[in-house]
Short mmCIF file of C-alpha atoms and ligand atoms in Angstrom, two decimals:
data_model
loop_
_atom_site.label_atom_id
_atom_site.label_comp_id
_atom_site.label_asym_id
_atom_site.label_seq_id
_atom_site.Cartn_x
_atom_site.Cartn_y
_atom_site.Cartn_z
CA UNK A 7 61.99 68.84 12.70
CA UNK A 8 63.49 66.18 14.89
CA UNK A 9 65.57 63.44 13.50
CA UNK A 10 64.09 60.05 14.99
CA UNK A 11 66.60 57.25 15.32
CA UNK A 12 66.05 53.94 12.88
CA UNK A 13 65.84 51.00 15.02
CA UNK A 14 68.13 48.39 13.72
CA UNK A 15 67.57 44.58 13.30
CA UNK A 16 67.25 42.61 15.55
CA UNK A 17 64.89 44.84 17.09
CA UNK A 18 61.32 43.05 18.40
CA UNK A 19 59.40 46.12 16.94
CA UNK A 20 60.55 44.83 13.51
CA UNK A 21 59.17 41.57 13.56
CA UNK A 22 55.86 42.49 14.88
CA UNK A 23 52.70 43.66 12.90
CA UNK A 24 51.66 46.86 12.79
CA UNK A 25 48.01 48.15 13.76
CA UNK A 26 45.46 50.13 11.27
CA UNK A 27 46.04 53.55 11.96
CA UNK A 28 42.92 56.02 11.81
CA UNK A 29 43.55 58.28 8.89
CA UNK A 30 41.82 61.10 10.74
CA UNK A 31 44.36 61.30 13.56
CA UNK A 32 45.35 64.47 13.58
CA UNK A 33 48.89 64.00 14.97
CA UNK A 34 49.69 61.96 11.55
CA UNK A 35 50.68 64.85 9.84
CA UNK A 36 53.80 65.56 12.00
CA UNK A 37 54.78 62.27 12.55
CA UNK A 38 54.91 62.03 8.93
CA UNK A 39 57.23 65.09 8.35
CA UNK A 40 59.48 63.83 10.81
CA UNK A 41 59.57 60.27 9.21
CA UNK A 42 60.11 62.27 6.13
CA UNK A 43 63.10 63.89 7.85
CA UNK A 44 64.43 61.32 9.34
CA UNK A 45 64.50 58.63 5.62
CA UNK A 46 66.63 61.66 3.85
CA UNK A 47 68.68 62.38 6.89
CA UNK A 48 69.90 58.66 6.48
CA UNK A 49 69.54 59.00 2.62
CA UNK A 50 66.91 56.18 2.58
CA UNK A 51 63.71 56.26 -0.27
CA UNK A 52 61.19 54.53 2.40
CA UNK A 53 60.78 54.13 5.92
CA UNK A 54 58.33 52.32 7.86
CA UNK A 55 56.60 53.48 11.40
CA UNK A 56 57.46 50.54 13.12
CA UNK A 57 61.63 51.55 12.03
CA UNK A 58 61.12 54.26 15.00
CA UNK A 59 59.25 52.15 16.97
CA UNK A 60 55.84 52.55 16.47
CA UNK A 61 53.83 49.53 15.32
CA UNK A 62 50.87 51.36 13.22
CA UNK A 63 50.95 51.08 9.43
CA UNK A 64 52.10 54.17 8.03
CA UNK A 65 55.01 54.29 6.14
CA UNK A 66 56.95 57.16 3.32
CA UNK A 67 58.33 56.87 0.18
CA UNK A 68 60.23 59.03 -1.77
CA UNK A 69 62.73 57.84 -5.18
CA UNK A 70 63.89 61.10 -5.67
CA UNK A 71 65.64 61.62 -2.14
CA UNK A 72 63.58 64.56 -1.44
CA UNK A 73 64.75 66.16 -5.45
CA UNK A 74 60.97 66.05 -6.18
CA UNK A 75 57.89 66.98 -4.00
CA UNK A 76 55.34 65.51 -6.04
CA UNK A 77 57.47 61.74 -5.26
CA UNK A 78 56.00 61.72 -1.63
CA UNK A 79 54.02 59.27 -0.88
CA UNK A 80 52.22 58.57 2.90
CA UNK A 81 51.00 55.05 2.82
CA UNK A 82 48.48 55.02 5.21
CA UNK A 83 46.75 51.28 6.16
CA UNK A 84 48.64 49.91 2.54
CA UNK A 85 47.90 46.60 1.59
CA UNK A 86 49.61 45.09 -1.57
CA UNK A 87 46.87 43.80 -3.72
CA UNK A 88 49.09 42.29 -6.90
CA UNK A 89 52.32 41.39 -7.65
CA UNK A 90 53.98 40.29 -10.83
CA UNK A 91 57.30 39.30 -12.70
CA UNK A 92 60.33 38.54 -10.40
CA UNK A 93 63.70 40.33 -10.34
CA UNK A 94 66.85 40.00 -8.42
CA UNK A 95 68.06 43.23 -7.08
CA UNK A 96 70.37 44.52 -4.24
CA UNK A 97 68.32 45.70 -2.08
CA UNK A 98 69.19 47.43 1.51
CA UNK A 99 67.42 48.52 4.47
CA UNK A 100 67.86 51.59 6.85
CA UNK A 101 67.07 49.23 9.73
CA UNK A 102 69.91 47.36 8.26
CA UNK A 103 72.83 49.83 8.70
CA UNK A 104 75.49 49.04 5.75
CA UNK A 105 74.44 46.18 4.29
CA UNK A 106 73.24 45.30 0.91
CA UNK A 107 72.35 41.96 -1.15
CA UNK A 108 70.58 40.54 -3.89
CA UNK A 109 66.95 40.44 -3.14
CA UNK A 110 64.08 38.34 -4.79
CA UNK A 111 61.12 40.76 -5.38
CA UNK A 112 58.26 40.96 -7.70
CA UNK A 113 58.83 43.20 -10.88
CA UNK A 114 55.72 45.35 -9.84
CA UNK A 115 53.26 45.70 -7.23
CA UNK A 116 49.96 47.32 -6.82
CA UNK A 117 49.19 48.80 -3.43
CA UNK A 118 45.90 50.32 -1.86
CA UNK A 119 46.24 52.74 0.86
CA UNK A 120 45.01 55.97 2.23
CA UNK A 121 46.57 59.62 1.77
CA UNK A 122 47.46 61.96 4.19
CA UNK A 123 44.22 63.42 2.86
CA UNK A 124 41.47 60.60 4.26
CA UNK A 125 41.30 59.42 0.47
CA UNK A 126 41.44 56.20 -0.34
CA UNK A 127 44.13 55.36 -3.44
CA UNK A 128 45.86 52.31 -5.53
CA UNK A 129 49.48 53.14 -6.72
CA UNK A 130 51.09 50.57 -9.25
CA UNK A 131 54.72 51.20 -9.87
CA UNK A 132 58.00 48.85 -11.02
CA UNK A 133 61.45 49.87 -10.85
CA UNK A 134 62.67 51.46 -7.80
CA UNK A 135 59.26 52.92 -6.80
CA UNK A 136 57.65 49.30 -7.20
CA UNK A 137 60.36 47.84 -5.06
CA UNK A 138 60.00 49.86 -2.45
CA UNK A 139 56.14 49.49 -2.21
CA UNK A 140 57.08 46.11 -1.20
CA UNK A 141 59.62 46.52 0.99
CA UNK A 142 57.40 49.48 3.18
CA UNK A 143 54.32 47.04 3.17
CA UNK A 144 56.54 44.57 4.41
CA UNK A 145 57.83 46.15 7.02
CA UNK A 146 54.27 46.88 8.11
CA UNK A 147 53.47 42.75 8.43
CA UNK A 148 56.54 42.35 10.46
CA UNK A 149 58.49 40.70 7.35
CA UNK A 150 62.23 42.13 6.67
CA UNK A 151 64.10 42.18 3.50
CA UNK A 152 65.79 39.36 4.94
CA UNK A 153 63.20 36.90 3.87
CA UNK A 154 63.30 37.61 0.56
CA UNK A 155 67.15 36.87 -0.04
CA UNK A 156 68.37 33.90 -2.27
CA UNK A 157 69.83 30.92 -0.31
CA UNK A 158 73.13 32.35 -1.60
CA UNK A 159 72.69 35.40 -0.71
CA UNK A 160 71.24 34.14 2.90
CA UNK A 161 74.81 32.43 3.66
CA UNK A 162 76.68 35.12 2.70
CA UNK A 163 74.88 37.65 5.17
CA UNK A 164 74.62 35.17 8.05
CA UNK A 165 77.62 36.43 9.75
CA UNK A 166 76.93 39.86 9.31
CA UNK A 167 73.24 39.26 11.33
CA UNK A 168 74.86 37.20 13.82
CA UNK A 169 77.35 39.85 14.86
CA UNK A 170 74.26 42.30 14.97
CA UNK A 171 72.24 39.61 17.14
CA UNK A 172 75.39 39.67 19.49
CA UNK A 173 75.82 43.51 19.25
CA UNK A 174 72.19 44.20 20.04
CA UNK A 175 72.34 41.37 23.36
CA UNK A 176 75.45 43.56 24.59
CA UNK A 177 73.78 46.78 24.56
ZN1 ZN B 12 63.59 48.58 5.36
#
């Protein structure tokens, strides 16, 4: 299975919002083993279509790192219906390459999404799992972890992004 590369901030496809895929699309299925291949390969738990580029909302989850089959979970079309509680977590992000920081998420979230499968399904999860609902879905609306950092937090970082701004305008 081929190994897709992550784009990394500041790439345009990040920021934009992805489009309603058709769960009957045959070609899904692939795509999602490689996007599956490609979030252990970089020893991530989610990754978004729109990390390799392609702006349709489909993203994968797995906790376990690939230790469990029964953790993988296709998102397809998710849409976060509740959130509750607040924590402050570090958080990274693949499209993020080394970095990490405290990051203001809801305690839980509910999402509704379709399988792999056509069915239509609500997962509610905190923890890890929950966390990562949010941060897929995200990723989906064009919003980054980013947005959800502490002011503290923010300043801290800012170097970091400028020198990947700069990087990214050299390449
Ligand atoms: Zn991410």
């Amino acid at each position: 299975m081929p190994i897709l590369t992550v784009r990394q901030f500041p790439d345009p496809v990040l920021r934009q919002r992805s489009q309603d895929v058709d769960p009957s699309d045959p070609s899904l299925k692939a795509l999602v083993a490689d996007l599956f291949d490609t979030m252990y390969a970089a020893e991530g738990v989610g990754l978004a279509a729109n990390q390799v580029g392609l702006a349709i909302r489909l993203a994968v989850i797995d906790t376990t790192g690939g230790r469990d089959p029964e953790a993988r979970l296709v998102l397809l079309n998710p849409q976060i219906i509740a959130v509750d509680g607040e924590v402050e977590e570090e958080e990274g992000c693949l499209s993020f390459a080394g970095l990490r920081a405290k990051t203001r998420r809801g305690e839980s979230a509910k999402v509704r999404a379709v399988g792999l499968d056509g069915q239509p399904f609500e997962i509610e999860a905190s923890g890890l799992l929950g966390k990562a609902l949010q941060h897929e879905v995200d990723h989906l609306n064009g919003r980054l972890w980013i947005d959800h950092l502490p002011l503290a937090q923010q300043a801290l970082l800012s170097g970091k992004l400028k020198q990947m701004r700069r990087d990214a305008a050299k390449a």
